[in-house]
């Protein structure tokens, strides 16, 4: 409740300011991300891989993730790469901006939720 797509800055912060959004961060290991698999297979369960350096699961590979930011002409960014991509697509600084109506089984989303007021 109350969630939204992350901005590019929020996505990068959750990534952990590393080359890859994985537990090791600077070198991509097959045991840490879902990538270079057959598109017919589909994504692995997000719990199949360890948390990244900030305790967030599945930010590298699995499915591309929509972000809130756009290119200025209505095209939103997707980040993180998917299970069918090669390693270079999974870098933390890599992003695509497909047509806003783009639909694919390798694109999804995660929501950010504002912190709950601890006084309630």
PDB file of C-alpha atoms in Angstrom:
ATOM      1  CA  UNK A   1       0.000   0.000   0.000  1.00  0.00           C
ATOM      2  CA  UNK A   2       1.378   3.391  -0.960  1.00  0.00           C
ATOM      3  CA  UNK A   3       4.193   1.976  -3.106  1.00  0.00           C
ATOM      4  CA  UNK A   4       5.509   3.339  -6.385  1.00  0.00           C
ATOM      5  CA  UNK A   5       8.129   2.498  -8.971  1.00  0.00           C
ATOM      6  CA  UNK A   6      11.633   3.486  -7.850  1.00  0.00           C
ATOM      7  CA  UNK A   7      13.399   6.421  -9.448  1.00  0.00           C
ATOM      8  CA  UNK A   8      16.729   5.662 -11.102  1.00  0.00           C
ATOM      9  CA  UNK A   9      18.459   7.122  -8.027  1.00  0.00           C
ATOM     10  CA  UNK A  10      16.468   4.898  -5.658  1.00  0.00           C
ATOM     11  CA  UNK A  11      17.189   1.853  -7.816  1.00  0.00           C
ATOM     12  CA  UNK A  12      20.921   2.667  -7.827  1.00  0.00           C
ATOM     13  CA  UNK A  13      20.943   3.219  -4.047  1.00  0.00           C
ATOM     14  CA  UNK A  14      19.312  -0.201  -3.505  1.00  0.00           C
ATOM     15  CA  UNK A  15      21.936  -1.624  -5.863  1.00  0.00           C
ATOM     16  CA  UNK A  16      24.729  -0.545  -3.559  1.00  0.00           C
ATOM     17  CA  UNK A  17      26.961   1.648  -5.773  1.00  0.00           C
ATOM     18  CA  UNK A  18      28.760  -1.359  -7.242  1.00  0.00           C
ATOM     19  CA  UNK A  19      29.433  -2.603 -10.770  1.00  0.00           C
ATOM     20  CA  UNK A  20      26.777  -5.319 -10.275  1.00  0.00           C
ATOM     21  CA  UNK A  21      23.854  -5.375  -7.829  1.00  0.00           C
ATOM     22  CA  UNK A  22      24.977  -8.656  -6.263  1.00  0.00           C
ATOM     23  CA  UNK A  23      26.484  -9.814  -2.977  1.00  0.00           C
ATOM     24  CA  UNK A  24      30.069  -9.448  -4.232  1.00  0.00           C
ATOM     25  CA  UNK A  25      29.267  -6.308  -6.236  1.00  0.00           C
ATOM     26  CA  UNK A  26      32.331  -5.911  -8.434  1.00  0.00           C
ATOM     27  CA  UNK A  27      32.474  -9.273 -10.184  1.00  0.00           C
ATOM     28  CA  UNK A  28      29.442 -11.150 -11.475  1.00  0.00           C
ATOM     29  CA  UNK A  29      29.238 -14.734 -10.261  1.00  0.00           C
ATOM     30  CA  UNK A  30      26.774 -17.282 -11.680  1.00  0.00           C
ATOM     31  CA  UNK A  31      25.834 -18.262  -8.113  1.00  0.00           C
ATOM     32  CA  UNK A  32      24.661 -14.684  -7.390  1.00  0.00           C
ATOM     33  CA  UNK A  33      22.402 -13.827 -10.331  1.00  0.00           C
ATOM     34  CA  UNK A  34      19.951 -15.270 -12.843  1.00  0.00           C
ATOM     35  CA  UNK A  35      21.393 -14.665 -16.356  1.00  0.00           C
ATOM     36  CA  UNK A  36      22.492 -16.265 -19.644  1.00  0.00           C
ATOM     37  CA  UNK A  37      19.671 -18.824 -19.527  1.00  0.00           C
ATOM     38  CA  UNK A  38      17.242 -19.967 -22.219  1.00  0.00           C
ATOM     39  CA  UNK A  39      14.330 -17.584 -22.702  1.00  0.00           C
ATOM     40  CA  UNK A  40      12.048 -20.639 -22.763  1.00  0.00           C
ATOM     41  CA  UNK A  41      12.951 -21.372 -19.124  1.00  0.00           C
ATOM     42  CA  UNK A  42      11.744 -18.155 -17.522  1.00  0.00           C
ATOM     43  CA  UNK A  43      13.180 -16.460 -14.442  1.00  0.00           C
ATOM     44  CA  UNK A  44      14.366 -18.320 -11.363  1.00  0.00           C
ATOM     45  CA  UNK A  45      12.746 -17.711  -7.995  1.00  0.00           C
ATOM     46  CA  UNK A  46      14.123 -14.517  -6.456  1.00  0.00           C
ATOM     47  CA  UNK A  47      15.072 -16.472  -3.310  1.00  0.00           C
ATOM     48  CA  UNK A  48      17.448 -18.666  -5.337  1.00  0.00           C
ATOM     49  CA  UNK A  49      20.233 -16.071  -5.012  1.00  0.00           C
ATOM     50  CA  UNK A  50      21.804 -14.235  -2.058  1.00  0.00           C
ATOM     51  CA  UNK A  51      20.951 -10.665  -1.042  1.00  0.00           C
ATOM     52  CA  UNK A  52      23.091  -7.895  -2.504  1.00  0.00           C
ATOM     53  CA  UNK A  53      25.289  -5.642  -0.356  1.00  0.00           C
ATOM     54  CA  UNK A  54      22.181  -3.728   0.825  1.00  0.00           C
ATOM     55  CA  UNK A  55      20.115  -6.809   1.639  1.00  0.00           C
ATOM     56  CA  UNK A  56      17.967  -6.622  -1.523  1.00  0.00           C
ATOM     57  CA  UNK A  57      17.255  -9.759  -3.571  1.00  0.00           C
ATOM     58  CA  UNK A  58      17.074 -10.238  -7.325  1.00  0.00           C
ATOM     59  CA  UNK A  59      18.303  -6.895  -8.630  1.00  0.00           C
ATOM     60  CA  UNK A  60      20.665  -8.518 -11.140  1.00  0.00           C
ATOM     61  CA  UNK A  61      19.127 -10.767 -13.763  1.00  0.00           C
ATOM     62  CA  UNK A  62      15.765 -12.403 -13.275  1.00  0.00           C
ATOM     63  CA  UNK A  63      13.629  -9.746 -14.978  1.00  0.00           C
ATOM     64  CA  UNK A  64      14.301  -6.183 -16.086  1.00  0.00           C
ATOM     65  CA  UNK A  65      12.666  -3.700 -13.702  1.00  0.00           C
ATOM     66  CA  UNK A  66      10.715  -0.594 -14.708  1.00  0.00           C
ATOM     67  CA  UNK A  67      11.729   2.648 -13.011  1.00  0.00           C
ATOM     68  CA  UNK A  68       9.701   5.817 -12.522  1.00  0.00           C
ATOM     69  CA  UNK A  69      12.092   8.090 -14.430  1.00  0.00           C
ATOM     70  CA  UNK A  70      11.684   8.674 -18.120  1.00  0.00           C
ATOM     71  CA  UNK A  71      13.799   9.988 -20.973  1.00  0.00           C
ATOM     72  CA  UNK A  72      11.778  13.189 -21.348  1.00  0.00           C
ATOM     73  CA  UNK A  73       9.700  11.865 -24.226  1.00  0.00           C
ATOM     74  CA  UNK A  74       7.627   9.329 -22.281  1.00  0.00           C
ATOM     75  CA  UNK A  75       9.995   6.342 -22.488  1.00  0.00           C
ATOM     76  CA  UNK A  76      10.647   4.812 -19.055  1.00  0.00           C
ATOM     77  CA  UNK A  77      13.930   3.169 -18.070  1.00  0.00           C
ATOM     78  CA  UNK A  78      14.308  -0.504 -17.223  1.00  0.00           C
ATOM     79  CA  UNK A  79      17.247  -1.745 -15.147  1.00  0.00           C
ATOM     80  CA  UNK A  80      18.954  -4.926 -13.948  1.00  0.00           C
ATOM     81  CA  UNK A  81      18.875  -7.226 -16.984  1.00  0.00           C
ATOM     82  CA  UNK A  82      17.060 -10.538 -17.255  1.00  0.00           C
ATOM     83  CA  UNK A  83      17.663 -14.280 -17.152  1.00  0.00           C
ATOM     84  CA  UNK A  84      18.212 -14.317 -20.931  1.00  0.00           C
ATOM     85  CA  UNK A  85      20.787 -11.514 -21.049  1.00  0.00           C
ATOM     86  CA  UNK A  86      24.556 -11.626 -21.218  1.00  0.00           C
ATOM     87  CA  UNK A  87      26.742 -10.306 -18.429  1.00  0.00           C
ATOM     88  CA  UNK A  88      27.271  -6.844 -19.952  1.00  0.00           C
ATOM     89  CA  UNK A  89      23.472  -6.194 -19.829  1.00  0.00           C
ATOM     90  CA  UNK A  90      23.495  -6.741 -16.067  1.00  0.00           C
ATOM     91  CA  UNK A  91      25.883  -3.941 -15.094  1.00  0.00           C
ATOM     92  CA  UNK A  92      24.406  -1.526 -12.550  1.00  0.00           C
ATOM     93  CA  UNK A  93      24.944   1.434 -14.895  1.00  0.00           C
ATOM     94  CA  UNK A  94      23.217  -0.222 -17.868  1.00  0.00           C
ATOM     95  CA  UNK A  95      19.646   0.750 -18.700  1.00  0.00           C
ATOM     96  CA  UNK A  96      17.256   0.541 -21.609  1.00  0.00           C
ATOM     97  CA  UNK A  97      14.294   2.743 -22.474  1.00  0.00           C
ATOM     98  CA  UNK A  98      11.746   0.689 -24.412  1.00  0.00           C
ATOM     99  CA  UNK A  99       8.416   1.982 -25.664  1.00  0.00           C
ATOM    100  CA  UNK A 100       6.021   2.585 -22.733  1.00  0.00           C
ATOM    101  CA  UNK A 101       3.653  -0.093 -24.063  1.00  0.00           C
ATOM    102  CA  UNK A 102       6.433  -2.711 -24.250  1.00  0.00           C
ATOM    103  CA  UNK A 103       5.393  -6.040 -22.742  1.00  0.00           C
ATOM    104  CA  UNK A 104       7.589  -9.084 -22.335  1.00  0.00           C
ATOM    105  CA  UNK A 105       7.998 -12.046 -20.013  1.00  0.00           C
ATOM    106  CA  UNK A 106      11.440 -10.717 -19.065  1.00  0.00           C
ATOM    107  CA  UNK A 107      10.259  -7.333 -17.717  1.00  0.00           C
ATOM    108  CA  UNK A 108       8.660  -6.735 -14.341  1.00  0.00           C
ATOM    109  CA  UNK A 109       8.712  -4.232 -11.516  1.00  0.00           C
ATOM    110  CA  UNK A 110       9.311  -3.797  -7.817  1.00  0.00           C
ATOM    111  CA  UNK A 111       7.799  -1.084  -5.689  1.00  0.00           C
ATOM    112  CA  UNK A 112       9.395   1.186  -3.149  1.00  0.00           C
ATOM    113  CA  UNK A 113       7.313   1.945  -0.111  1.00  0.00           C
ATOM    114  CA  UNK A 114       7.768   5.000   2.077  1.00  0.00           C
ATOM    115  CA  UNK A 115       8.959   4.237   5.607  1.00  0.00           C
ATOM    116  CA  UNK A 116       6.171   3.668   8.102  1.00  0.00           C
ATOM    117  CA  UNK A 117       5.700   6.240  10.842  1.00  0.00           C
ATOM    118  CA  UNK A 118       7.017   4.500  13.965  1.00  0.00           C
ATOM    119  CA  UNK A 119       4.674   6.558  16.200  1.00  0.00           C
ATOM    120  CA  UNK A 120       1.562   4.816  14.859  1.00  0.00           C
TER     121      UNK A 120
END
